[in-house]
Coordinates of C-alpha atoms in Angstrom, one line a residue:
M1 CA 0.0 0.0 0.0
N2 CA 1.2 3.5 -0.8
P3 CA 2.5 5.0 2.5
L4 CA 0.7 8.3 1.7
T5 CA -2.6 6.7 0.8
V6 CA -5.4 8.6 2.6
S7 CA -7.7 6.6 4.9
R8 CA -11.4 6.0 4.1
C9 CA -12.2 8.4 6.9
A10 CA -10.2 11.2 5.2
I11 CA -11.6 10.5 1.8
A12 CA -15.1 10.7 3.2
C13 CA -14.3 14.1 4.6
L14 CA -13.1 15.6 1.4
S15 CA -15.9 17.5 -0.3
L16 CA -15.2 17.5 -4.0
S17 CA -17.3 18.7 -7.0
L18 CA -16.8 18.5 -10.7
A19 CA -15.4 22.1 -10.5
G20 CA -12.5 20.8 -8.4
L21 CA -13.5 22.2 -5.0
L22 CA -11.9 20.8 -1.9
T23 CA -12.7 20.9 1.8
I24 CA -10.1 19.7 4.3
G25 CA -9.9 18.8 7.9
C26 CA -12.4 16.0 8.9
A27 CA -10.0 14.4 11.3
N28 CA -11.2 11.7 13.7
H29 CA -8.6 9.0 13.1
E30 CA -7.1 6.7 15.8
S31 CA -3.4 6.6 15.5
A32 CA -0.8 4.0 16.4
G33 CA 2.9 3.7 16.5
E34 CA 5.9 1.9 18.0
S35 CA 8.3 3.7 20.2
V36 CA 11.8 2.3 21.0
S37 CA 14.2 4.1 23.3
A38 CA 17.9 3.6 23.5
P39 CA 20.2 3.9 26.5
A40 CA 22.2 7.0 26.7
T41 CA 25.5 6.9 24.8
A42 CA 28.4 9.2 24.3
S43 CA 27.0 10.1 21.0
A44 CA 23.4 10.7 22.0
S45 CA 22.7 12.8 25.1
T46 CA 19.8 12.1 27.3
S47 CA 17.3 14.9 27.9
A48 CA 14.6 15.3 30.5
S49 CA 11.3 13.5 30.7
T50 CA 8.7 14.4 28.0
S51 CA 5.7 13.9 30.2
A52 CA 3.0 16.5 29.6
G53 CA 2.2 18.1 32.9
T54 CA 1.6 21.5 34.4
V55 CA 4.7 23.6 33.9
A56 CA 6.5 26.5 35.5
N57 CA 8.7 29.2 34.1
G58 CA 12.4 28.6 34.5
D59 CA 15.8 29.8 33.2
A60 CA 17.6 27.3 31.0
A61 CA 20.5 26.9 33.4
N62 CA 22.9 24.0 33.7
A63 CA 23.1 22.1 36.9
G64 CA 25.7 23.0 39.5
A65 CA 27.5 20.7 41.9
G66 CA 25.0 19.0 44.2
A67 CA 21.9 20.2 42.3
D68 CA 18.7 18.3 42.7
P69 CA 18.4 16.1 39.6
A70 CA 14.7 16.7 39.4
T71 CA 15.2 20.4 38.8
V72 CA 18.2 20.2 36.4
K73 CA 17.3 22.1 33.2
S74 CA 18.1 20.6 29.8
L75 CA 18.2 22.8 26.8
V76 CA 16.1 21.4 24.0
L77 CA 15.0 22.1 20.5
F78 CA 11.6 20.8 19.2
E79 CA 10.4 20.9 15.6
G80 CA 6.9 19.8 14.8
P81 CA 3.2 20.7 14.7
I82 CA 1.3 22.2 17.6
T83 CA -1.3 19.7 18.9
G84 CA -2.8 21.7 21.8
F85 CA -2.8 24.7 24.0
G86 CA -2.6 25.5 27.7
S87 CA 0.3 26.6 27.3
V88 CA 1.5 25.1 23.9
I89 CA 1.9 21.4 23.3
I90 CA 4.3 20.0 20.7
N91 CA 5.5 16.5 20.1
G92 CA 3.5 15.4 23.2
V93 CA 5.3 17.9 25.5
R94 CA 3.5 20.8 27.2
F95 CA 5.7 24.0 27.2
N96 CA 4.9 27.1 29.2
D97 CA 4.9 29.8 26.5
E98 CA 4.1 32.8 28.7
S99 CA 7.6 34.4 28.3
A100 CA 8.4 33.0 24.9
D101 CA 9.6 35.2 22.1
I102 CA 7.2 34.3 19.2
R103 CA 8.1 35.2 15.6
D104 CA 7.3 34.3 12.1
D105 CA 9.8 33.1 9.5
E106 CA 10.5 36.7 8.6
D107 CA 11.4 37.5 12.2
S108 CA 8.3 39.6 12.7
R109 CA 6.9 39.4 16.2
L110 CA 3.7 37.4 16.8
S111 CA 1.4 36.9 19.7
R112 CA 0.3 33.6 21.3
A113 CA -3.1 34.1 19.7
D114 CA -1.5 33.7 16.2
L115 CA -0.7 30.1 16.8
R116 CA -3.0 27.4 15.6
I117 CA -3.4 23.6 16.0
G118 CA -1.3 22.2 13.2
T119 CA 1.1 25.1 13.0
M120 CA 4.6 23.9 12.4
V121 CA 7.1 25.5 14.8
R122 CA 10.7 25.4 15.9
L123 CA 10.6 25.7 19.7
E124 CA 13.7 26.4 21.8
G125 CA 13.4 26.0 25.6
A126 CA 14.3 23.9 28.6
T127 CA 12.8 20.9 30.2
D128 CA 13.2 19.1 33.5
S129 CA 11.6 15.9 34.9
R130 CA 9.7 17.9 37.6
T131 CA 8.1 20.8 35.9
G132 CA 7.9 19.8 32.2
G133 CA 9.0 22.5 29.7
A134 CA 9.4 26.2 29.3
A135 CA 9.7 27.8 25.9
S136 CA 12.1 30.7 25.3
K137 CA 11.7 31.1 21.5
I138 CA 9.0 29.9 19.1
R139 CA 9.5 30.3 15.4
V140 CA 6.6 29.6 13.0
M141 CA 7.7 27.5 10.0
P142 CA 5.1 27.3 7.2
S143 CA 6.1 25.0 4.3
V144 CA 4.6 27.0 1.5
R145 CA 2.6 30.2 0.9
G146 CA 1.1 30.8 -2.5
R147 CA -1.8 30.2 -4.9
V148 CA -3.4 26.8 -5.3
D149 CA -2.3 25.6 -8.8
S150 CA -4.4 22.4 -8.9
I151 CA -6.5 20.1 -6.8
D152 CA -6.0 16.3 -7.2
T153 CA -9.3 14.5 -6.4
V154 CA -7.7 11.1 -6.9
A155 CA -4.6 11.5 -4.7
N156 CA -6.4 13.8 -2.3
G157 CA -4.0 16.7 -2.4
L158 CA -3.1 20.1 -3.8
T159 CA -0.3 21.7 -5.8
V160 CA 1.1 25.0 -4.5
L161 CA 4.2 26.7 -6.0
G162 CA 4.8 23.4 -7.8
Q163 CA 4.8 21.5 -4.5
R164 CA 2.6 18.4 -4.0
V165 CA 0.6 18.8 -0.8
V166 CA -0.8 15.6 0.7
I167 CA -4.1 15.8 2.6
D168 CA -5.0 13.1 5.1
S169 CA -7.1 12.6 8.2
S170 CA -4.7 14.5 10.4
T171 CA -4.8 17.7 8.3
V172 CA -6.4 20.7 10.0
S173 CA -8.0 23.5 8.0
D174 CA -8.6 27.2 8.8
G175 CA -11.0 29.4 6.8
I176 CA -12.2 26.4 4.8
T177 CA -15.7 25.0 5.3
P178 CA -18.2 22.8 3.4
A179 CA -20.0 26.0 2.4
A180 CA -16.7 27.7 1.2
P181 CA -14.4 24.9 0.1
L182 CA -11.0 25.4 -1.3
K183 CA -10.6 26.0 -5.1
V184 CA -8.0 26.5 -7.7
G185 CA -6.7 30.1 -7.5
D186 CA -7.2 30.5 -3.7
W187 CA -4.2 31.6 -1.7
V188 CA -3.2 29.4 1.2
V189 CA -0.6 29.0 3.9
V190 CA 0.4 25.3 4.2
H191 CA 2.2 23.9 7.3
G192 CA 3.4 20.3 7.2
V193 CA 6.2 17.8 7.2
N194 CA 8.4 17.8 4.1
G195 CA 9.7 14.6 2.6
N196 CA 9.6 12.3 -0.4
A197 CA 9.0 15.2 -2.8
A198 CA 5.8 16.2 -1.0
I199 CA 4.4 18.1 2.0
A200 CA 2.3 16.0 4.4
A201 CA 0.0 18.9 5.5
T202 CA -0.8 19.4 9.2
L203 CA -2.6 22.7 8.6
V204 CA -4.0 24.4 5.5
E205 CA -5.1 28.0 6.0
R206 CA -6.9 30.2 3.4
T207 CA -5.3 33.6 3.4
N208 CA -5.9 37.1 1.9
D209 CA -2.2 37.9 1.8
V210 CA -1.8 37.4 -1.9
D211 CA 1.7 39.0 -1.9
Q212 CA 3.1 36.4 0.5
I213 CA 5.0 33.9 -1.6
S214 CA 7.5 31.6 0.2
L215 CA 8.7 28.0 0.2
R216 CA 10.6 26.0 2.8
G217 CA 12.5 22.9 1.7
V218 CA 15.8 21.1 1.0
V219 CA 18.2 22.3 -1.7
S220 CA 19.0 19.8 -4.5
N221 CA 20.7 20.1 -7.9
L222 CA 22.6 23.2 -6.9
N223 CA 24.3 24.9 -9.9
R224 CA 26.5 27.7 -8.6
A225 CA 27.5 28.8 -12.1
A226 CA 23.9 29.3 -13.2
R227 CA 22.8 30.3 -9.7
T228 CA 19.9 27.8 -9.6
F229 CA 18.8 24.9 -7.5
N230 CA 15.7 22.8 -7.0
I231 CA 13.2 22.3 -4.1
N232 CA 11.5 19.1 -5.1
A233 CA 10.4 19.6 -8.7
L234 CA 10.5 23.5 -8.6
S235 CA 13.5 25.3 -10.1
V236 CA 14.7 28.3 -8.1
S237 CA 16.8 31.1 -9.5
Y238 CA 18.9 33.0 -6.9
A239 CA 20.8 35.2 -9.3
N240 CA 19.7 38.4 -7.6
A241 CA 18.6 37.0 -4.2
V242 CA 19.8 38.2 -0.8
L243 CA 21.2 35.3 1.2
T244 CA 21.1 35.3 5.0
P245 CA 23.0 34.6 7.1
E246 CA 26.2 35.1 5.2
S247 CA 28.1 32.8 7.5
I248 CA 26.3 29.7 6.1
E249 CA 27.2 28.6 2.5
L250 CA 24.4 27.4 0.2
S251 CA 24.8 23.7 -0.6
D252 CA 22.9 20.6 -1.6
A253 CA 20.9 19.3 1.3
A254 CA 20.8 22.7 3.0
Q255 CA 17.4 23.6 4.5
V256 CA 16.2 27.0 3.2
T257 CA 13.2 29.3 3.1
V258 CA 12.8 31.1 -0.3
R259 CA 10.9 34.4 -0.6
A260 CA 9.7 35.7 -3.9
S261 CA 7.7 38.7 -5.3
V262 CA 6.0 36.9 -8.1
A263 CA 4.7 33.4 -8.7
P264 CA 6.8 30.9 -10.7
Q265 CA 7.1 31.6 -14.4
A266 CA 7.6 28.6 -16.8
G267 CA 8.4 26.4 -13.7
V268 CA 11.1 28.8 -12.3
L269 CA 10.7 30.8 -9.1
V270 CA 12.8 33.9 -9.0
A271 CA 14.0 34.3 -5.4
A272 CA 14.2 37.7 -3.8
R273 CA 15.5 36.5 -0.4
I274 CA 16.8 33.2 0.9
R275 CA 17.2 32.3 4.5
L276 CA 19.6 29.4 5.2
H277 CA 18.7 27.4 8.3
G278 CA 21.8 25.3 8.4
N279 CA 22.4 21.7 9.1
G280 CA 23.9 19.7 12.0
A281 CA 25.4 21.8 14.7
D282 CA 24.1 25.0 13.2
R283 CA 20.5 23.7 13.3
Q284 CA 20.8 22.3 16.8
G285 CA 22.5 25.5 18.2
N286 CA 23.0 25.4 22.0
A287 CA 20.4 22.7 22.6
E288 CA 21.5 19.5 24.2
S289 CA 19.0 17.5 22.1
I290 CA 16.7 17.9 19.2
E291 CA 13.4 16.3 18.6
F292 CA 11.5 16.5 15.3
K293 CA 9.0 14.9 13.0
G294 CA 9.9 13.8 9.5
I295 CA 9.3 11.4 6.6
V296 CA 11.7 8.5 5.8
E297 CA 13.2 9.0 2.4
S298 CA 15.9 6.4 2.3
T299 CA 16.7 3.2 4.3
A300 CA 19.8 2.1 2.4
Q301 CA 22.6 4.3 3.8
N302 CA 25.9 3.0 5.0
G303 CA 26.2 1.9 8.6
G304 CA 22.4 1.6 9.1
A305 CA 21.7 5.3 8.5
I306 CA 18.4 6.6 7.1
I307 CA 17.4 9.8 5.5
V308 CA 14.5 11.6 7.2
S309 CA 13.2 14.8 5.5
G310 CA 16.7 15.6 4.2
T311 CA 18.5 14.8 7.5
T312 CA 20.9 11.8 7.8
V313 CA 19.9 9.9 10.9
L314 CA 22.1 7.2 12.5
P315 CA 20.5 5.1 15.3
A316 CA 22.7 5.0 18.4
N317 CA 22.4 1.2 18.5
S318 CA 20.2 -1.6 17.2
E319 CA 17.7 -1.2 20.0
V320 CA 16.6 2.2 18.5
I321 CA 15.4 0.5 15.3
A322 CA 11.7 -0.4 15.4
K323 CA 10.9 -4.0 14.9
G324 CA 10.6 -4.6 11.1
G325 CA 12.7 -1.6 10.3
F326 CA 11.4 1.5 8.4
V327 CA 9.3 2.0 5.3
I328 CA 10.1 4.7 2.8
G329 CA 7.3 7.3 3.2
Q330 CA 6.8 6.4 6.8
R331 CA 6.5 9.2 9.3
V332 CA 8.7 9.2 12.3
Q333 CA 9.5 11.3 15.4
I334 CA 13.2 11.3 16.3
K335 CA 15.1 12.5 19.3
G336 CA 18.9 12.8 19.3
R337 CA 21.9 14.9 19.0
F338 CA 23.9 16.1 15.9
R339 CA 27.5 14.9 15.5
D340 CA 28.8 17.0 12.6
E341 CA 26.1 16.6 9.9
I342 CA 24.6 13.3 11.2
L343 CA 21.9 13.1 13.8
I344 CA 22.7 10.3 16.3
A345 CA 19.2 9.1 17.3
E346 CA 18.5 7.8 20.8
R347 CA 14.8 7.3 20.2
V348 CA 12.7 6.8 17.1
T349 CA 8.9 6.6 17.2
A350 CA 7.7 4.9 14.1
E351 CA 4.3 5.9 12.9
N352 CA 1.9 4.1 10.6
P353 CA 2.0 5.2 7.0
G354 CA -0.5 8.1 6.4
V355 CA -1.0 8.6 10.1
M356 CA 0.7 11.2 12.3
P357 CA -0.1 10.6 16.0
G358 CA -0.6 13.9 17.7
S359 CA -1.6 15.9 14.7
D360 CA -5.2 14.7 14.9
R361 CA -5.2 14.4 18.7
A362 CA -5.8 17.8 20.2
R363 CA -5.3 18.7 23.9
L364 CA -6.6 21.9 25.5
L365 CA -6.1 23.0 29.0
G366 CA -7.7 26.3 30.1
T367 CA -10.8 28.1 31.2
A368 CA -14.1 27.6 29.3
S369 CA -16.1 30.5 27.9
N370 CA -18.9 31.4 25.5
R371 CA -21.0 28.2 26.0
V372 CA -23.8 27.6 23.6
G373 CA -25.5 24.3 24.3
K374 CA -22.6 21.8 24.3
L375 CA -20.3 24.1 22.3
I376 CA -17.6 25.9 24.4
N377 CA -14.4 27.9 23.8
V378 CA -11.1 26.9 25.4
N379 CA -8.0 28.9 24.7
G380 CA -9.6 30.4 21.6
V381 CA -10.6 27.1 20.1
E382 CA -14.2 26.0 19.7
V383 CA -14.9 22.6 21.4
D384 CA -17.9 20.3 20.5
A385 CA -18.7 18.4 23.8
S386 CA -21.7 16.6 22.4
E387 CA -20.0 13.2 22.4
A388 CA -17.5 13.7 25.2
A389 CA -17.2 11.7 28.4
V390 CA -17.3 14.4 31.0
A391 CA -15.9 14.1 34.5
G392 CA -16.2 16.5 37.4
G393 CA -19.5 18.2 36.4
S394 CA -21.9 19.0 33.6
I395 CA -21.3 20.9 30.3
E396 CA -24.9 22.2 30.4
S397 CA -24.3 23.9 33.7
L398 CA -20.6 24.9 33.2
P399 CA -20.0 28.5 34.4
A400 CA -17.7 30.8 32.5
G401 CA -14.1 30.7 33.8
T402 CA -14.2 27.0 34.9
F403 CA -10.9 25.2 34.2
V404 CA -11.2 22.2 31.9
E405 CA -8.9 19.7 30.3
V406 CA -10.1 18.6 26.8
N407 CA -8.9 15.7 24.7
G408 CA -10.2 15.1 21.2
A409 CA -9.7 15.4 17.5
T410 CA -9.9 18.3 15.0
T411 CA -12.7 18.3 12.5
T412 CA -14.6 20.9 10.4
N413 CA -18.2 22.1 10.7
E414 CA -20.1 24.7 8.7
S415 CA -18.3 27.5 10.6
G416 CA -14.8 26.2 10.5
M417 CA -12.3 24.1 12.6
V418 CA -13.6 22.6 15.8
V419 CA -12.2 20.1 18.3
R420 CA -14.6 17.3 18.8
A421 CA -14.0 16.3 22.4
S422 CA -13.7 12.6 23.4
S423 CA -13.2 13.5 27.1
I424 CA -13.5 16.6 29.2
R425 CA -12.3 16.9 32.8
I426 CA -13.8 19.8 34.8
S427 CA -11.8 21.0 37.8
K428 CA -10.9 24.0 39.9
H429 CA -8.2 26.3 38.5
P430 CA -4.9 24.6 39.2
A431 CA -3.3 25.8 42.5
N432 CA 0.1 26.2 40.9
D433 CA -1.4 28.6 38.3
R434 CA -2.7 30.6 41.3
A435 CA 0.8 30.6 42.8
E436 CA 2.2 32.1 39.6
L437 CA 0.2 35.2 40.4
A438 CA 2.9 36.1 42.9
H439 CA 5.2 36.8 39.9
K440 CA 5.9 40.5 39.5
G441 CA 5.0 40.4 35.8
R442 CA 2.1 38.5 34.3
K443 CA 0.7 37.7 30.9
L444 CA -2.8 36.3 30.2
Y445 CA -4.5 35.2 27.0
G446 CA -8.1 34.2 26.9
A447 CA -11.8 35.2 26.7
V448 CA -13.3 38.0 28.8
Y449 CA -16.2 37.0 31.1
E450 CA -18.0 38.7 34.0
F451 CA -17.4 42.0 32.3
V452 CA -18.5 45.0 34.3
S453 CA -16.3 47.8 32.9
I454 CA -12.8 48.4 31.6
S455 CA -11.6 48.4 35.2
Q456 CA -13.3 45.1 36.2
F457 CA -13.5 41.9 34.2
K458 CA -12.1 38.4 34.3
I459 CA -9.8 36.2 32.2
N460 CA -8.7 32.7 33.2
G461 CA -10.0 33.2 36.7
V462 CA -8.1 36.5 37.2
T463 CA -9.7 39.9 37.8
V464 CA -8.3 42.5 35.5
D465 CA -8.2 46.3 35.7
A466 CA -7.3 47.7 32.3
S467 CA -8.3 51.3 32.9
G468 CA -4.7 52.6 32.6
A469 CA -3.6 50.2 29.9
R470 CA -2.4 50.8 26.4
L471 CA -5.0 49.3 24.0
R472 CA -3.8 47.7 20.7
G473 CA -6.1 46.6 18.0
G474 CA -9.3 48.0 19.6
D475 CA -10.7 50.5 22.0
A476 CA -12.5 50.5 25.4
T477 CA -15.9 50.6 23.7
A478 CA -15.3 47.2 22.2
L479 CA -14.6 45.4 25.5
C480 CA -17.3 42.9 26.3
D481 CA -17.8 39.3 27.4
D482 CA -16.3 36.6 25.1
L483 CA -13.8 39.0 23.5
Y484 CA -10.3 37.5 23.1
L485 CA -7.5 39.5 24.7
E486 CA -3.8 39.2 25.4
I487 CA -2.9 41.2 28.5
S488 CA 0.4 42.2 30.1
G489 CA 0.6 43.7 33.6
Q490 CA 1.4 43.3 37.2
I491 CA -0.3 41.6 40.1
K492 CA -1.3 43.9 43.0
D493 CA -3.3 42.4 45.9
G494 CA -4.6 39.6 43.7
L495 CA -5.7 42.1 40.9
L496 CA -4.0 42.1 37.5
V497 CA -3.3 45.8 36.7
A498 CA -2.9 45.8 32.9
S499 CA -0.2 47.8 31.2
E500 CA -1.0 46.6 27.7
V501 CA -4.1 45.0 26.2
E502 CA -4.0 43.5 22.7
F503 CA -7.3 42.5 21.0
S504 CA -6.7 39.1 19.4
R505 CA -8.7 36.8 17.1
P506 CA -9.7 33.3 18.3
R507 CA -7.7 30.3 17.0
S508 CA -10.6 29.0 14.9
A509 CA -13.1 30.4 12.4
S510 CA -16.0 28.9 14.3
A511 CA -14.9 30.6 17.5
R512 CA -14.8 33.9 15.7
Q513 CA -18.4 33.5 14.4
T514 CA -19.8 32.3 17.8
A515 CA -18.0 35.0 19.7
T516 CA -19.9 37.7 17.8
A517 CA -23.4 36.4 18.8
T518 CA -25.2 39.0 21.0
D519 CA -28.1 38.6 23.4
T520 CA -30.5 39.6 20.7
D521 CA -29.5 36.7 18.5
T522 CA -28.9 34.0 21.1
D523 CA -31.7 31.8 19.7
T524 CA -30.2 32.0 16.2
A525 CA -26.7 31.2 17.5
T526 CA -28.0 28.3 19.6
A527 CA -29.9 26.8 16.6
T528 CA -26.8 27.2 14.4
A529 CA -24.6 25.5 17.1
R530 CA -27.1 22.6 17.4
N531 CA -27.0 22.1 13.6
D532 CA -23.2 22.2 13.5
T533 CA -23.1 19.7 16.4
R534 CA -25.3 17.3 14.5
R535 CA -22.9 17.4 11.6

């Protein structure tokens, strides 16, 4: 069977017409894989536990003599899709992103509200076995931005900038619904895992930024004389391009992001800027270990090495290799350390072909808001609780501001992306989150509830006074319940005195629509929600 063949569930979720329209994102697919861990070796360092738990901020400091092993920080680098929020969850690990510097691939600053389930990121931070992880830097890494060239109804995919984009049951969509499916000529941002001359999409987002043309991939067929190279089947001319950083030389197998001002002409993309991401030690930086998702491209290298998304991976020993070996096209999650240009793998999690565990398994931890029937919002994501096993209370009587833990899968209804919950745990707001209020500085992201005035409302169980704050993206007259905000300030006597308030959009189209419902159209909103739930 072709490793990238889409499951029957995914095929059933693709809404296609004779005009070539496509809807993406009906994910509800159980995943499976085999994880094999190797003992620590001199070639592959051991990093901290990856258990997903409540986390605390911490400096990425090395241990001193006599340090408690439970609190020793390990510098780590994670590359993969976001699978949940509260703070941010990547590759199964929950990282506190409260103090993280978040930027796009052009180094422009982003807010936490700009992150989506399925967004591919490069996360630098620290972990320890007691508190989990704390992110210091998060870089968003889309695979391609551009116009949809074609839609393949047989292979269930797209072509964007000459790149084949594979859609399966784990793909999340944003701005694409059954009523407004994707079509040729639309502009999209695609996040995914590159490998085997294709992009296995984790997120496809419709966009209005028609001047944003970019492509991330691995250089091949470099011709320095002609100043050209390939990314998969697309030819790139860099005759007049600005290359950064200058310290890294362009070479075959280099990982790059190409920016252009115009779409490809006659199969050639004329690059305006090229950012080189480096390989090996350059890619790992100061991190003690790197963990990333990729696609197996070759299993016949010397010494048992495999090629995974352009990276040469050498298992530390035979115990790392999953029973039965690897299959070309198979998706894997790898943890290890670079030695020169080779990644020495201490753990490889082999995933079933066409399935990416985690990408279609969403986890949200935060306060609930904006309940309509059995639809709620958690961390800016709409959650359908109609089929969930609920512990600790009832969804129908859930008060705003209640802390919940949601597990489920992403899907698409008439309004957009929604997490269809399989289980919800209702609890009091975690005590350690309360303890964090003692911090001198504080940032909050969430939905407003119990709004009285600009000087009195709540977010995530915290009362906020924004009367003296700088407002960005809105004004005081727009403040109301269910509005999404990102707030910076200081805690004084249990009150968050805001210094800056940024008006943010929710992380899903359906949340944006539901959040605009007023008291005068509650009946309409409830009817719509019930119809969406039935779907």
